[in-house]
Amino acid sequence: MWIKEKMTDPCSIVKNGMEMKGIFFYIWKFRTMINGAEHYFDKHLDIGKVYHENGNKLEHDPRLTKIGGFIRHYSIDELPQFINVLHGEMSLVGPRPILLFEDVEYGNRLPYLLMCKPGITGYWTTHGRSKVLFPERADLELFYIQKLSTSFDLKLIGETIFQIIQGKDAF
């Protein structure tokens, strides 16, 4: 569930993730940012500070390419993760994968989030997404685990489709 980015080519990003049993795998996404985005905050410390204060999100991220903004707005960047689902590394619904530097934000909740496979979508994704910061994000992910059921997953898939069509809360 932990992830570390690795740029592979101009069209894709591979993220090194860990699933529930501690097995590492690659999480696939379409690339949405400029080359060298991982070093942008080294030169723009003020923007980096705002990025970290906002839960590692910027509503108007200067690192996004023009097409990348569109791709993110409609969650198209997540489509390659269906490959991870077909490989059995991810689920359609579940807690979102956790970035390596975010693990401290989850504190004693982290072991509970590692109990199930990460999902392409989940409760946090459909109930605030980029606008929900820690520790509330962790609480939303844990709520999903407590409510875990097929009918709840189907409900979240429906809500996800609705959000994608609206382009809601994605940045």
Backbone as a chain_set.jsonl record, in Angstrom:
{"seq": "MWIKEKMTDPCSIVKNGMEMKGIFFYIWKFRTMINGAEHYFDKHLDIGKVYHENGNKLEHDPRLTKIGGFIRHYSIDELPQFINVLHGEMSLVGPRPILLFEDVEYGNRLPYLLMCKPGITGYWTTHGRSKVLFPERADLELFYIQKLSTSFDLKLIGETIFQIIQGKDAF", "coords": {"N": [[0.795, -1.183, 0.0], [2.083, 1.194, 0.447], [3.676, 3.734, -1.475], [6.109, 4.598, -3.935], [7.168, 6.88, -6.307], [8.146, 6.309, -9.714], [9.39, 7.393, -12.665], [8.687, 6.298, -15.915], [8.274, 6.617, -18.693], [7.248, 9.149, -21.128], [4.471, 8.862, -21.037], [3.509, 7.4, -18.889], [3.395, 6.611, -15.359], [4.972, 4.7, -12.958], [4.237, 3.437, -9.872], [5.698, 2.333, -6.948], [4.283, 0.056, -4.938], [2.822, -1.388, -1.932], [1.037, -4.206, -1.122], [-1.56, -5.633, 0.97], [-0.265, -7.746, 2.367], [2.308, -6.983, 2.561], [3.649, -7.303, 0.195], [5.401, -6.094, -2.539], [4.417, -4.228, -5.427], [3.833, -2.826, -8.719], [2.094, 0.133, -9.218], [0.029, 1.344, -11.648], [-0.357, 4.352, -13.505], [-1.55, 7.058, -15.577], [0.663, 9.507, -16.748], [0.641, 12.826, -15.529], [2.045, 15.058, -14.988], [4.716, 17.493, -15.395], [8.048, 16.809, -16.683], [10.471, 16.075, -14.249], [8.948, 16.776, -12.068], [9.031, 15.758, -9.504], [11.11, 17.075, -8.319], [10.44, 19.711, -8.251], [9.576, 21.193, -5.988], [11.942, 21.539, -4.652], [13.093, 23.756, -5.756], [11.097, 25.603, -5.478], [10.265, 26.442, -2.751], [8.273, 27.756, -1.237], [5.854, 27.076, -2.477], [5.999, 24.339, -2.156], [5.744, 24.166, 0.608], [3.058, 24.951, 0.996], [1.853, 22.889, -0.413], [2.447, 20.614, 1.218], [1.176, 21.407, 3.583], [-1.431, 21.267, 2.767], [-2.144, 18.593, 2.742], [-0.595, 17.229, 0.848], [-1.541, 18.03, -1.636], [-2.434, 20.233, -4.3], [-4.688, 22.561, -5.429], [-4.394, 24.052, -7.769], [-2.054, 22.96, -9.182], [1.149, 23.725, -10.201], [2.788, 21.928, -11.478], [1.366, 20.287, -13.117], [0.673, 19.207, -16.439], [-0.946, 20.698, -19.336], [-2.767, 18.899, -20.563], [-2.636, 17.029, -18.575], [-4.016, 18.161, -16.431], [-6.662, 17.973, -17.329], [-6.866, 15.184, -17.568], [-6.561, 14.413, -14.879], [-8.746, 15.753, -13.728], [-10.962, 14.329, -14.617], [-10.339, 11.846, -13.666], [-9.002, 10.07, -15.34], [-6.395, 9.305, -15.218], [-6.292, 7.21, -13.463], [-7.147, 4.919, -14.761], [-5.228, 2.931, -15.813], [-4.858, 1.375, -13.538], [-6.594, -0.701, -13.549], [-5.21, -2.779, -14.632], [-3.659, -3.56, -12.469], [-5.73, -4.542, -10.869], [-6.598, -6.729, -12.406], [-4.326, -8.302, -12.166], [-4.537, -9.019, -9.555], [-3.477, -7.471, -7.567], [-4.621, -5.17, -6.66], [-7.844, -3.939, -5.647], [-11.144, -3.214, -6.96], [-12.549, -1.532, -5.224], [-11.557, -0.048, -2.192], [-9.359, 0.98, 0.504], [-7.449, 3.82, -0.48], [-4.17, 3.61, -1.955], [-1.291, 4.314, 0.059], [0.972, 6.954, 0.159], [4.501, 6.763, 0.541], [5.685, 8.751, 2.233], [3.468, 9.519, 3.63], [2.772, 7.692, 5.54], [3.244, 8.16, 8.273], [1.18, 9.874, 8.909], [-0.982, 8.274, 9.336], [-0.522, 6.94, 11.661], [-1.308, 4.871, 14.422], [-3.33, 3.708, 13.016], [-2.493, 2.626, 10.656], [-1.782, -0.251, 10.487], [-4.346, -1.381, 10.364], [-5.326, -0.439, 7.945], [-3.738, -1.83, 6.236], [-4.858, -4.251, 6.158], [-6.542, -4.924, 4.091], [-6.77, -5.09, 0.488], [-5.525, -2.369, -1.491], [-7.623, 0.002, -3.187], [-8.973, 1.096, -6.393], [-10.938, 2.963, -6.172], [-12.762, 4.309, -3.362], [-14.141, 4.875, -0.047], [-13.078, 7.323, 0.944], [-12.386, 8.493, -1.498], [-14.884, 9.012, -2.621], [-16.08, 10.666, -0.818], [-15.12, 13.337, -0.378], [-12.426, 13.344, -1.124], [-9.785, 14.97, -2.612], [-10.127, 17.178, -1.031], [-10.226, 16.446, 1.587], [-8.301, 16.214, 4.41], [-5.617, 14.824, 6.481], [-6.263, 14.132, 9.93], [-8.69, 13.141, 9.132], [-8.949, 11.856, 6.665], [-7.814, 9.317, 7.132], [-9.686, 8.376, 8.96], [-11.95, 8.154, 7.299], [-11.109, 6.158, 5.534], [-10.871, 4.013, 7.321], [-13.522, 3.787, 8.104], [-14.623, 2.714, 5.792], [-13.504, 0.12, 5.879], [-14.79, -0.9, 8.116], [-17.427, -1.002, 7.204], [-17.371, -2.777, 5.168], [-18.658, -4.544, 2.501], [-20.32, -6.267, -0.189], [-22.562, -4.906, -1.226], [-22.066, -2.315, -0.275], [-19.677, -1.747, -1.611], [-20.642, -1.733, -4.274], [-22.325, 0.493, -4.149], [-20.4, 2.505, -3.711], [-18.961, 2.317, -6.095], [-20.9, 3.225, -7.905], [-21.197, 5.877, -6.944], [-18.647, 6.785, -7.516], [-18.58, 6.732, -10.334], [-20.469, 8.728, -10.848], [-19.114, 10.935, -9.723], [-16.874, 11.043, -11.412], [-18.017, 11.745, -13.857], [-18.926, 14.278, -13.185], [-16.496, 15.431, -12.561], [-15.657, 15.99, -9.995], [-14.037, 17.258, -7.109], [-11.429, 16.472, -7.833], [-8.057, 16.864, -7.938]], "CA": [[0.0, 0.0, 0.0], [2.945, 2.356, 0.374], [4.049, 3.968, -2.862], [7.2, 5.475, -4.291], [7.055, 7.096, -7.74], [9.255, 6.051, -10.619], [8.993, 7.773, -14.011], [9.134, 5.291, -16.862], [8.269, 7.204, -20.022], [6.422, 10.346, -21.118], [3.037, 8.601, -20.956], [3.057, 6.654, -17.717], [4.147, 6.623, -14.106], [4.849, 3.475, -12.193], [4.437, 3.695, -8.452], [6.042, 1.123, -6.223], [3.33, -0.037, -3.847], [2.837, -2.595, -1.127], [-0.322, -4.635, -0.827], [-1.862, -5.915, 2.366], [0.641, -8.702, 3.014], [3.663, -6.465, 2.481], [4.224, -7.667, -1.093], [5.502, -4.921, -3.4], [3.962, -4.321, -6.811], [3.809, -1.546, -9.403], [0.777, 0.72, -9.429], [0.081, 2.057, -12.916], [-1.152, 5.569, -13.695], [-1.105, 7.91, -16.671], [1.452, 10.656, -16.299], [-0.091, 14.085, -15.632], [2.918, 16.16, -14.58], [5.901, 17.831, -16.182], [9.278, 16.091, -16.336], [11.151, 16.648, -13.096], [7.963, 17.247, -11.084], [9.409, 15.313, -8.159], [12.117, 17.998, -7.795], [9.911, 21.074, -8.389], [9.518, 21.879, -4.698], [13.305, 21.868, -4.234], [13.354, 25.104, -6.269], [9.955, 26.457, -5.135], [10.006, 26.04, -1.367], [7.014, 28.321, -0.755], [4.766, 26.251, -3.025], [6.143, 23.042, -1.494], [5.199, 24.288, 1.957], [1.59, 24.939, 0.856], [1.529, 21.521, -0.839], [2.478, 19.734, 2.386], [0.142, 21.857, 4.522], [-2.727, 20.881, 2.199], [-2.247, 17.14, 2.619], [0.107, 16.816, -0.368], [-2.405, 18.341, -2.779], [-2.587, 21.628, -4.694], [-5.828, 22.669, -6.356], [-3.849, 24.551, -9.037], [-0.678, 22.475, -9.115], [1.909, 24.199, -11.361], [3.519, 20.819, -12.1], [0.484, 19.588, -14.058], [0.659, 19.625, -17.839], [-2.3, 21.117, -19.732], [-3.589, 17.689, -20.726], [-2.631, 16.369, -17.273], [-5.105, 18.718, -15.637], [-7.896, 17.357, -17.828], [-6.813, 13.763, -17.218], [-6.82, 14.312, -13.442], [-10.09, 16.249, -13.427], [-11.916, 13.251, -14.888], [-9.761, 10.617, -13.104], [-8.525, 9.186, -16.404], [-5.071, 8.824, -14.813], [-6.452, 5.995, -12.666], [-7.559, 3.775, -15.591], [-4.264, 1.825, -15.879], [-4.885, 0.548, -12.333], [-7.359, -1.922, -13.841], [-4.186, -3.813, -14.831], [-3.362, -4.041, -11.112], [-6.88, -5.339, -10.423], [-6.541, -8.009, -13.134], [-3.206, -9.068, -11.606], [-4.859, -9.376, -8.179], [-2.701, -6.639, -6.645], [-5.523, -4.151, -6.137], [-9.272, -4.211, -5.743], [-11.867, -2.072, -7.505], [-12.893, -0.665, -4.105], [-10.772, -0.284, -0.993], [-8.615, 2.188, 0.89], [-6.482, 4.229, -1.494], [-2.777, 3.363, -1.579], [-0.697, 5.348, 0.902], [2.308, 7.368, -0.245], [5.518, 6.408, 1.534], [5.879, 9.804, 3.221], [2.224, 9.747, 4.351], [2.502, 6.632, 6.516], [3.212, 8.717, 9.632], [-0.109, 10.529, 9.1], [-1.963, 7.266, 9.731], [-0.213, 6.526, 13.032], [-1.68, 3.507, 14.812], [-4.365, 3.211, 12.101], [-1.86, 2.021, 9.483], [-1.934, -1.709, 10.384], [-5.724, -1.721, 9.974], [-5.477, -0.167, 6.523], [-2.989, -2.848, 5.501], [-5.594, -5.52, 6.263], [-7.232, -5.24, 2.836], [-6.092, -4.591, -0.707], [-5.864, -1.0, -1.875], [-8.605, 0.053, -4.258], [-8.972, 2.199, -7.347], [-11.807, 3.939, -5.532], [-13.123, 3.924, -2.001], [-14.99, 5.816, 0.687], [-12.431, 8.635, 0.937], [-12.462, 9.009, -2.859], [-16.244, 9.461, -2.918], [-16.585, 11.527, 0.245], [-14.266, 14.486, -0.133], [-11.257, 13.172, -1.968], [-8.654, 15.887, -2.46], [-10.439, 18.234, -0.065], [-10.187, 15.885, 2.939], [-6.927, 16.081, 4.876], [-5.406, 13.972, 7.642], [-6.493, 12.707, 10.133], [-10.02, 12.739, 8.668], [-8.795, 10.89, 5.571], [-7.617, 7.998, 7.742], [-10.972, 7.972, 9.536], [-12.828, 7.739, 6.206], [-10.624, 4.86, 5.041], [-11.223, 3.01, 8.337], [-14.97, 3.613, 8.036], [-14.857, 1.763, 4.703], [-13.161, -1.228, 6.342], [-15.848, -1.318, 9.044], [-18.678, -1.204, 6.468], [-17.028, -3.649, 4.055], [-19.65, -5.496, 1.992], [-20.512, -6.162, -1.64], [-23.533, -3.842, -1.521], [-21.402, -1.035, -0.019], [-18.757, -1.556, -2.734], [-21.432, -1.354, -5.452], [-22.749, 1.872, -3.916], [-19.241, 3.37, -3.912], [-18.665, 2.323, -7.538], [-21.884, 4.134, -8.498], [-20.836, 7.242, -6.561], [-17.42, 7.111, -8.241], [-18.957, 7.045, -11.719], [-21.12, 10.035, -10.789], [-18.063, 11.927, -9.487], [-16.04, 11.149, -12.616], [-18.794, 12.505, -14.839], [-18.927, 15.67, -12.722], [-15.14, 15.914, -12.346], [-15.768, 16.587, -8.658], [-13.005, 17.135, -6.076], [-10.2, 15.845, -8.321], [-6.903, 17.715, -8.274]], "C": [[0.849, 1.263, 0.0], [3.451, 2.501, -1.047], [5.263, 4.882, -2.973], [7.161, 5.624, -5.81], [8.338, 6.773, -8.477], [8.771, 6.414, -12.017], [9.532, 6.732, -14.988], [9.2, 5.814, -18.286], [7.344, 8.404, -20.014], [4.927, 10.092, -20.889], [2.584, 7.917, -19.673], [3.954, 6.884, -16.512], [3.931, 5.252, -13.477], [5.106, 3.857, -10.751], [4.685, 2.367, -7.77], [5.144, 1.058, -4.998], [3.467, -1.333, -3.078], [1.402, -2.976, -0.808], [-0.407, -5.153, 0.596], [-0.888, -6.85, 3.062], [2.088, -8.238, 2.949], [4.374, -6.817, 1.196], [4.24, -6.423, -1.978], [5.012, -5.229, -4.807], [3.988, -2.924, -7.413], [2.372, -1.095, -9.611], [0.881, 1.598, -10.677], [-0.85, 3.259, -12.929], [-0.682, 6.248, -14.973], [-0.391, 9.118, -16.085], [0.667, 11.943, -16.534], [0.795, 15.297, -15.357], [4.111, 16.335, -15.511], [7.067, 16.917, -15.793], [9.955, 16.819, -15.185], [10.219, 17.154, -12.01], [8.354, 16.875, -9.664], [10.452, 16.223, -7.517], [11.647, 19.457, -7.811], [9.956, 21.839, -7.075], [10.895, 22.178, -4.126], [13.649, 23.305, -4.631], [12.264, 26.102, -5.878], [9.461, 26.084, -3.739], [8.668, 26.554, -0.833], [5.812, 27.506, -1.235], [4.805, 24.867, -2.377], [5.567, 23.051, -0.096], [3.671, 24.235, 1.925], [1.119, 23.54, 0.473], [1.457, 20.576, 0.364], [1.427, 20.118, 3.43], [-1.265, 21.437, 4.063], [-2.836, 19.376, 1.961], [-1.663, 16.6, 1.334], [-0.764, 16.962, -1.611], [-2.361, 19.843, -3.031], [-3.718, 21.703, -5.704], [-5.376, 23.159, -7.731], [-2.357, 24.225, -9.068], [0.092, 22.913, -10.365], [2.692, 23.098, -12.077], [2.68, 20.063, -13.119], [0.68, 20.108, -15.477], [-0.764, 20.044, -18.187], [-3.222, 19.91, -19.875], [-3.68, 16.931, -19.403], [-3.735, 16.875, -16.361], [-6.448, 18.121, -16.037], [-7.975, 15.89, -17.401], [-7.118, 13.563, -15.735], [-8.257, 14.69, -13.097], [-11.147, 15.163, -13.603], [-11.392, 11.868, -14.479], [-9.313, 9.603, -14.155], [-7.173, 8.586, -16.035], [-5.128, 7.53, -14.023], [-6.755, 4.748, -13.515], [-6.535, 2.645, -15.681], [-4.264, 0.922, -14.638], [-5.79, -0.675, -12.509], [-6.412, -3.079, -14.141], [-3.821, -4.409, -13.476], [-4.489, -4.902, -10.571], [-6.849, -6.703, -11.098], [-5.408, -8.9, -12.629], [-3.443, -9.482, -10.16], [-4.116, -8.557, -7.138], [-3.554, -5.562, -5.978], [-6.954, -4.637, -6.304], [-9.926, -3.02, -6.446], [-12.145, -1.054, -6.408], [-12.049, -1.059, -2.89], [-10.112, 0.998, -0.567], [-7.627, 2.542, -0.222], [-5.071, 3.901, -1.017], [-2.194, 4.573, -0.848], [0.706, 5.666, 0.393], [3.286, 7.113, 0.897], [5.664, 7.471, 2.618], [4.603, 10.128, 3.998], [1.98, 8.735, 5.47], [2.443, 7.148, 7.948], [1.873, 9.388, 9.943], [-1.174, 9.549, 9.608], [-1.731, 6.73, 11.14], [-0.595, 5.084, 13.305], [-2.801, 2.931, 13.953], [-3.768, 2.406, 10.94], [-2.016, 0.502, 9.411], [-3.342, -2.139, 9.955], [-5.95, -1.492, 8.485], [-4.73, -1.183, 5.667], [-3.685, -4.208, 5.538], [-6.346, -5.876, 4.982], [-6.494, -4.597, 1.664], [-6.479, -3.145, -0.972], [-6.818, -1.027, -3.07], [-8.411, 1.225, -5.198], [-9.851, 3.331, -6.818], [-12.143, 3.453, -4.134], [-13.939, 5.015, -1.338], [-14.38, 7.215, 0.716], [-12.557, 9.283, -0.441], [-13.836, 9.607, -3.147], [-16.811, 10.429, -1.884], [-15.591, 12.631, 0.615], [-12.998, 14.498, -0.954], [-10.148, 14.163, -1.67], [-8.891, 16.973, -1.425], [-10.401, 17.748, 1.386], [-8.732, 15.618, 3.316], [-6.848, 15.096, 6.039], [-5.796, 14.735, 8.894], [-7.856, 12.217, 9.628], [-9.942, 11.721, 7.529], [-8.653, 9.475, 6.12], [-8.925, 7.48, 8.331], [-11.936, 7.479, 8.454], [-12.414, 6.373, 5.649], [-10.979, 3.742, 6.028], [-12.726, 2.756, 8.366], [-15.326, 2.61, 6.94], [-14.608, 0.327, 5.184], [-14.241, -1.763, 7.287], [-17.145, -1.667, 8.319], [-18.53, -2.208, 5.323], [-18.119, -4.657, 3.722], [-19.787, -5.287, 0.486], [-21.465, -5.027, -1.975], [-22.91, -2.462, -1.296], [-20.417, -0.725, -1.145], [-19.509, -1.108, -3.984], [-21.92, 0.088, -5.338], [-21.6, 2.836, -4.203], [-18.829, 3.42, -5.384], [-19.621, 3.271, -8.254], [-21.559, 5.591, -8.196], [-19.575, 7.7, -7.301], [-17.74, 7.502, -9.678], [-19.596, 8.437, -11.791], [-20.083, 11.145, -10.603], [-17.192, 12.131, -10.712], [-16.74, 11.989, -13.665], [-18.795, 13.992, -14.465], [-17.522, 16.276, -12.631], [-14.998, 16.555, -10.983], [-14.582, 16.237, -7.756], [-11.714, 16.472, -6.549], [-9.171, 16.915, -8.64], [-5.667, 17.141, -7.651]], "O": [[0.366, 2.316, -0.416], [3.635, 1.507, -1.749], [5.419, 5.823, -2.195], [7.125, 4.626, -6.53], [9.444, 6.931, -7.962], [7.826, 5.8, -12.512], [10.693, 6.332, -14.899], [10.127, 5.464, -19.016], [6.705, 8.67, -18.996], [4.192, 11.029, -20.576], [1.385, 7.862, -19.398], [5.108, 7.295, -16.635], [2.818, 4.726, -13.477], [6.091, 4.53, -10.449], [3.963, 1.395, -7.994], [5.233, 1.912, -4.116], [4.145, -2.261, -3.518], [0.639, -2.163, -0.285], [0.575, -5.112, 1.339], [-0.71, -6.736, 4.275], [3.001, -9.008, 3.248], [5.59, -6.65, 1.104], [3.211, -5.77, -2.15], [5.172, -6.341, -5.31], [4.149, -1.941, -6.69], [1.538, -1.848, -10.116], [1.726, 2.491, -10.745], [-1.975, 3.199, -12.435], [0.451, 6.042, -15.407], [-0.796, 9.67, -15.062], [0.095, 12.137, -17.606], [0.345, 16.436, -15.479], [4.458, 15.451, -16.294], [7.072, 16.328, -14.712], [9.999, 18.049, -15.162], [10.65, 17.887, -11.119], [8.04, 17.602, -8.722], [10.662, 16.16, -6.306], [12.402, 20.345, -7.415], [10.333, 23.011, -7.052], [11.015, 22.989, -3.208], [14.4, 23.987, -3.934], [12.481, 27.312, -5.94], [8.393, 25.495, -3.571], [8.002, 25.862, -0.062], [4.867, 27.277, -0.479], [3.759, 24.289, -2.082], [4.971, 22.068, 0.344], [3.058, 23.547, 2.742], [0.102, 23.063, 0.977], [0.495, 19.82, 0.499], [0.855, 19.247, 4.086], [-2.17, 21.275, 4.881], [-3.556, 18.944, 1.061], [-2.168, 15.622, 0.783], [-0.728, 16.127, -2.515], [-2.262, 20.633, -2.092], [-3.711, 20.996, -6.712], [-5.918, 22.728, -8.749], [-1.512, 25.117, -8.989], [-0.267, 22.52, -11.475], [3.206, 23.321, -13.173], [3.217, 19.28, -13.903], [0.835, 21.311, -15.687], [-1.691, 19.778, -17.423], [-4.338, 19.913, -19.355], [-4.681, 16.268, -19.135], [-4.323, 16.104, -15.604], [-7.273, 17.801, -15.18], [-9.014, 15.42, -16.937], [-7.852, 12.644, -15.372], [-8.904, 14.035, -12.281], [-12.106, 15.086, -12.835], [-11.935, 10.845, -14.895], [-9.255, 8.405, -13.876], [-6.835, 7.489, -16.481], [-4.125, 6.823, -13.918], [-6.626, 3.628, -13.019], [-6.932, 1.481, -15.631], [-3.725, -0.183, -14.686], [-5.746, -1.592, -11.689], [-6.767, -4.239, -13.928], [-3.688, -5.626, -13.348], [-4.235, -5.892, -9.884], [-7.05, -7.724, -10.441], [-5.523, -10.125, -12.663], [-2.637, -10.219, -9.592], [-4.119, -8.904, -5.957], [-3.249, -5.103, -4.878], [-7.227, -5.611, -7.006], [-9.337, -1.942, -6.52], [-11.998, 0.149, -6.624], [-11.856, -2.241, -2.604], [-10.29, 2.023, -1.224], [-7.037, 1.652, -0.835], [-4.802, 3.912, 0.185], [-2.57, 5.714, -1.116], [1.529, 4.768, 0.217], [2.935, 7.234, 2.07], [5.756, 7.137, 3.799], [4.643, 10.931, 4.931], [1.061, 8.917, 6.269], [1.673, 6.631, 8.757], [1.473, 9.464, 11.105], [-2.15, 9.959, 10.237], [-2.628, 6.14, 11.742], [-0.261, 4.183, 12.535], [-3.185, 1.777, 14.142], [-4.461, 1.6, 10.318], [-2.36, -0.005, 8.343], [-3.503, -3.144, 9.263], [-6.672, -2.249, 7.836], [-5.061, -1.372, 4.497], [-3.165, -5.194, 5.015], [-6.746, -7.027, 4.809], [-5.697, -3.677, 1.843], [-7.612, -2.738, -0.714], [-6.811, -1.97, -3.861], [-7.772, 2.219, -4.853], [-9.54, 4.509, -6.997], [-11.841, 2.316, -3.772], [-14.375, 5.964, -1.989], [-15.097, 8.198, 0.531], [-12.806, 10.484, -0.542], [-13.933, 10.612, -3.85], [-17.91, 10.953, -2.064], [-15.271, 12.823, 1.788], [-12.555, 15.547, -1.422], [-9.625, 14.178, -0.556], [-7.943, 17.625, -0.987], [-10.53, 18.55, 2.311], [-8.025, 14.887, 2.623], [-7.866, 14.599, 6.521], [-5.654, 15.957, 8.893], [-8.147, 11.023, 9.686], [-10.78, 10.824, 7.442], [-9.295, 8.545, 5.631], [-9.238, 6.295, 8.22], [-12.656, 6.503, 8.662], [-13.262, 5.539, 5.333], [-11.348, 2.644, 5.611], [-13.159, 1.634, 8.625], [-16.205, 1.767, 7.117], [-15.412, -0.569, 4.924], [-14.564, -2.951, 7.253], [-17.888, -2.538, 8.771], [-19.488, -2.452, 4.59], [-18.465, -5.512, 4.538], [-19.407, -4.24, -0.039], [-21.212, -4.262, -2.906], [-23.197, -1.531, -2.05], [-20.324, 0.418, -1.591], [-19.059, -0.199, -4.681], [-21.927, 0.821, -6.328], [-21.794, 3.86, -4.856], [-18.393, 4.466, -5.865], [-19.198, 4.038, -9.119], [-21.634, 6.444, -9.08], [-19.456, 8.87, -7.666], [-17.221, 8.499, -10.18], [-19.293, 9.221, -12.691], [-20.167, 12.184, -11.257], [-16.809, 13.259, -11.024], [-16.122, 12.85, -14.291], [-18.677, 14.856, -15.334], [-17.375, 17.498, -12.624], [-14.295, 17.554, -10.832], [-14.18, 15.078, -7.656], [-10.967, 15.951, -5.721], [-9.387, 17.766, -9.504], [-4.581, 17.699, -7.806]]}, "num_chains": 1, "name": "protein.A"}
